Amino acid sequence: MQHGSQAQKDLYLPKMTSGQWTGTMCLTEPHCGTDLGMLRTKAEPQADGSYKLTGEKIFISSGEHDMAENIVHLVLARLPDAPQGTKGISLFIVRSSCRSAPGPTPRSAPATASTAAASSTRWESTAIRPAR
C-alpha cells in the first residue's frame, strides 16, 4: 500500500486482502540469521523490465499450497550495483505459477516448507519490483 505502483496496488491488494490470493515474506538466508545485510540473493534486471532472482531463502511458512488460486512471494534481493548492508536491499514481488494470475511467473516455482523448519528454498524466478 505504501510503495507499490497504482497498477500493482490495483492488481494485488484486492485479491490479497480478500484472501483470494495469499502471500509469504521470503527474507532470511541460511548464512544470515537475523542480519539481513548479509543476504546474497541477486536481482538481475531483464530486458522486459522484470528481474531474474537467484538465491536461497529459509523459514518460508505456507509457501506452496492449493488453498488459494495464487501465492504472492515478497522476496528481498540485491541489485548488481546495490551497496552492501541493509541499504542495498530491494523488495520484489514473485507470484506462484498459477494459471489465473497475470504477471511474471517463477521459472522454477519454490518448493517450500509448510512450517518454520530449517529447510531452504533455492530461487530462480522472474519478479517485478514495487515502485518507490
mmCIF file of C-alpha atoms in Angstrom:
data_model
loop_
_atom_site.group_PDB
_atom_site.id
_atom_site.type_symbol
_atom_site.label_atom_id
_atom_site.label_comp_id
_atom_site.label_asym_id
_atom_site.label_seq_id
_atom_site.Cartn_x
_atom_site.Cartn_y
_atom_site.Cartn_z
ATOM 1 C CA MET A 1 0.000 0.000 0.000
ATOM 2 C CA GLN A 2 2.914 2.352 0.670
ATOM 3 C CA HIS A 3 5.394 1.694 -2.149
ATOM 4 C CA GLY A 4 3.623 -0.154 -4.963
ATOM 5 C CA SER A 5 2.693 1.445 -8.260
ATOM 6 C CA GLN A 6 -1.003 2.080 -8.815
ATOM 7 C CA ALA A 7 -1.123 -0.878 -11.220
ATOM 8 C CA GLN A 8 0.452 -3.146 -8.561
ATOM 9 C CA LYS A 9 -1.987 -1.921 -5.933
ATOM 10 C CA ASP A 10 -4.944 -2.482 -8.266
ATOM 11 C CA LEU A 11 -3.792 -5.998 -9.132
ATOM 12 C CA TYR A 12 -2.560 -7.318 -5.783
ATOM 13 C CA LEU A 13 -4.321 -5.535 -2.909
ATOM 14 C CA PRO A 14 -7.975 -6.519 -3.531
ATOM 15 C CA LYS A 15 -7.093 -10.192 -4.034
ATOM 16 C CA MET A 16 -4.627 -10.310 -1.138
ATOM 17 C CA THR A 17 -6.952 -8.595 1.345
ATOM 18 C CA SER A 18 -9.948 -10.722 0.315
ATOM 19 C CA GLY A 19 -7.997 -13.961 0.768
ATOM 20 C CA GLN A 20 -8.430 -14.929 -2.885
ATOM 21 C CA TRP A 21 -4.611 -14.813 -3.078
ATOM 22 C CA THR A 22 -2.234 -15.463 -0.186
ATOM 23 C CA GLY A 23 1.329 -14.327 0.374
ATOM 24 C CA THR A 24 4.646 -15.021 2.026
ATOM 25 C CA MET A 25 7.672 -12.993 3.034
ATOM 26 C CA CYS A 26 10.958 -14.516 1.852
ATOM 27 C CA LEU A 27 13.528 -12.695 3.919
ATOM 28 C CA THR A 28 16.388 -14.542 5.564
ATOM 29 C CA GLU A 29 19.011 -16.928 4.187
ATOM 30 C CA PRO A 30 20.928 -19.826 5.779
ATOM 31 C CA HIS A 31 24.100 -17.785 6.370
ATOM 32 C CA CYS A 32 22.335 -14.581 7.569
ATOM 33 C CA GLY A 33 20.201 -15.397 10.561
ATOM 34 C CA THR A 34 18.770 -12.036 11.578
ATOM 35 C CA ASP A 35 21.475 -9.965 9.821
ATOM 36 C CA LEU A 36 19.708 -9.256 6.519
ATOM 37 C CA GLY A 37 22.584 -7.024 5.452
ATOM 38 C CA MET A 38 24.445 -10.244 4.637
ATOM 39 C CA LEU A 39 21.892 -11.521 2.131
ATOM 40 C CA ARG A 40 23.206 -12.842 -1.206
ATOM 41 C CA THR A 41 20.019 -13.286 -3.247
ATOM 42 C CA LYS A 42 20.590 -11.425 -6.518
ATOM 43 C CA ALA A 43 18.147 -9.499 -8.686
ATOM 44 C CA GLU A 44 19.317 -9.055 -12.266
ATOM 45 C CA PRO A 45 17.333 -6.624 -14.455
ATOM 46 C CA GLN A 46 15.900 -8.221 -17.615
ATOM 47 C CA ALA A 47 15.137 -6.592 -20.974
ATOM 48 C CA ASP A 48 11.352 -6.817 -20.399
ATOM 49 C CA GLY A 49 11.513 -4.793 -17.156
ATOM 50 C CA SER A 50 11.322 -7.811 -14.854
ATOM 51 C CA TYR A 51 14.143 -9.144 -12.673
ATOM 52 C CA LYS A 52 15.738 -12.580 -12.525
ATOM 53 C CA LEU A 53 16.118 -13.567 -8.874
ATOM 54 C CA THR A 54 18.612 -16.210 -7.793
ATOM 55 C CA GLY A 55 19.446 -17.217 -4.253
ATOM 56 C CA GLU A 56 18.324 -19.247 -1.271
ATOM 57 C CA LYS A 57 15.760 -18.420 1.416
ATOM 58 C CA ILE A 58 14.749 -20.213 4.634
ATOM 59 C CA PHE A 59 11.796 -20.170 7.034
ATOM 60 C CA ILE A 60 9.040 -19.639 4.450
ATOM 61 C CA SER A 61 5.801 -20.809 6.070
ATOM 62 C CA SER A 62 2.882 -21.845 3.839
ATOM 63 C CA GLY A 63 4.900 -21.040 0.724
ATOM 64 C CA GLU A 64 3.215 -23.585 -1.526
ATOM 65 C CA HIS A 65 -0.293 -24.943 -1.082
ATOM 66 C CA ASP A 66 -3.533 -25.310 -3.019
ATOM 67 C CA MET A 67 -5.816 -23.317 -0.710
ATOM 68 C CA ALA A 68 -5.718 -20.157 -2.848
ATOM 69 C CA GLU A 69 -5.599 -19.530 -6.576
ATOM 70 C CA ASN A 70 -2.279 -17.664 -6.310
ATOM 71 C CA ILE A 71 0.529 -17.190 -3.803
ATOM 72 C CA VAL A 72 2.471 -13.931 -3.885
ATOM 73 C CA HIS A 73 6.027 -14.102 -2.534
ATOM 74 C CA LEU A 74 7.650 -10.888 -1.312
ATOM 75 C CA VAL A 75 11.369 -11.536 -1.732
ATOM 76 C CA LEU A 76 14.346 -9.497 -0.526
ATOM 77 C CA ALA A 77 17.206 -9.366 -3.032
ATOM 78 C CA ARG A 78 20.135 -7.196 -4.036
ATOM 79 C CA LEU A 79 20.568 -5.442 -7.408
ATOM 80 C CA PRO A 80 24.004 -5.751 -9.094
ATOM 81 C CA ASP A 81 25.019 -2.162 -8.245
ATOM 82 C CA ALA A 82 23.484 -2.111 -4.751
ATOM 83 C CA PRO A 83 25.626 -1.098 -1.783
ATOM 84 C CA GLN A 84 26.465 -3.680 0.868
ATOM 85 C CA GLY A 85 24.410 -3.842 4.052
ATOM 86 C CA THR A 86 20.702 -3.285 4.524
ATOM 87 C CA LYS A 87 20.611 -0.090 2.413
ATOM 88 C CA GLY A 88 21.303 -2.222 -0.668
ATOM 89 C CA ILE A 89 18.294 -4.488 -0.252
ATOM 90 C CA SER A 90 15.231 -4.243 -2.510
ATOM 91 C CA LEU A 91 11.824 -5.922 -2.258
ATOM 92 C CA PHE A 92 10.450 -7.916 -5.197
ATOM 93 C CA ILE A 93 7.047 -9.435 -5.984
ATOM 94 C CA VAL A 94 7.162 -13.031 -7.208
ATOM 95 C CA ARG A 95 3.907 -14.815 -7.916
ATOM 96 C CA SER A 96 3.493 -18.549 -7.785
ATOM 97 C CA SER A 97 2.938 -20.288 -11.112
ATOM 98 C CA CYS A 98 -0.847 -20.158 -11.181
ATOM 99 C CA ARG A 99 -2.928 -20.094 -14.344
ATOM 100 C CA SER A 100 -5.237 -17.184 -13.462
ATOM 101 C CA ALA A 101 -2.706 -14.691 -12.120
ATOM 102 C CA PRO A 102 -1.178 -12.157 -14.523
ATOM 103 C CA GLY A 103 2.410 -11.007 -14.190
ATOM 104 C CA PRO A 104 5.823 -12.647 -14.039
ATOM 105 C CA THR A 105 5.897 -16.359 -13.282
ATOM 106 C CA PRO A 106 8.773 -18.054 -11.471
ATOM 107 C CA ARG A 107 10.990 -20.056 -13.812
ATOM 108 C CA SER A 108 11.233 -22.597 -11.036
ATOM 109 C CA ALA A 109 8.418 -22.348 -8.510
ATOM 110 C CA PRO A 110 9.747 -22.668 -4.963
ATOM 111 C CA ALA A 111 9.032 -25.867 -3.092
ATOM 112 C CA THR A 112 8.636 -24.594 0.416
ATOM 113 C CA ALA A 113 8.270 -25.944 3.930
ATOM 114 C CA SER A 114 4.839 -25.509 5.474
ATOM 115 C CA THR A 115 6.309 -24.858 8.907
ATOM 116 C CA ALA A 116 9.162 -22.716 10.134
ATOM 117 C CA ALA A 117 11.560 -25.638 9.886
ATOM 118 C CA ALA A 118 15.134 -25.071 8.788
ATOM 119 C CA SER A 119 14.510 -26.209 5.220
ATOM 120 C CA SER A 120 15.536 -23.853 2.464
ATOM 121 C CA THR A 121 14.259 -22.799 -0.936
ATOM 122 C CA ARG A 122 16.521 -22.069 -3.868
ATOM 123 C CA TRP A 123 15.116 -19.275 -6.030
ATOM 124 C CA GLU A 124 15.410 -18.742 -9.732
ATOM 125 C CA SER A 125 12.410 -16.610 -10.539
ATOM 126 C CA THR A 126 11.239 -13.682 -12.565
ATOM 127 C CA ALA A 127 9.978 -10.808 -10.444
ATOM 128 C CA ILE A 128 8.728 -7.247 -10.535
ATOM 129 C CA ARG A 129 9.938 -4.528 -8.229
ATOM 130 C CA PRO A 130 7.422 -2.284 -6.434
ATOM 131 C CA ALA A 131 7.608 1.366 -7.442
ATOM 132 C CA ARG A 132 9.173 3.799 -4.988
#
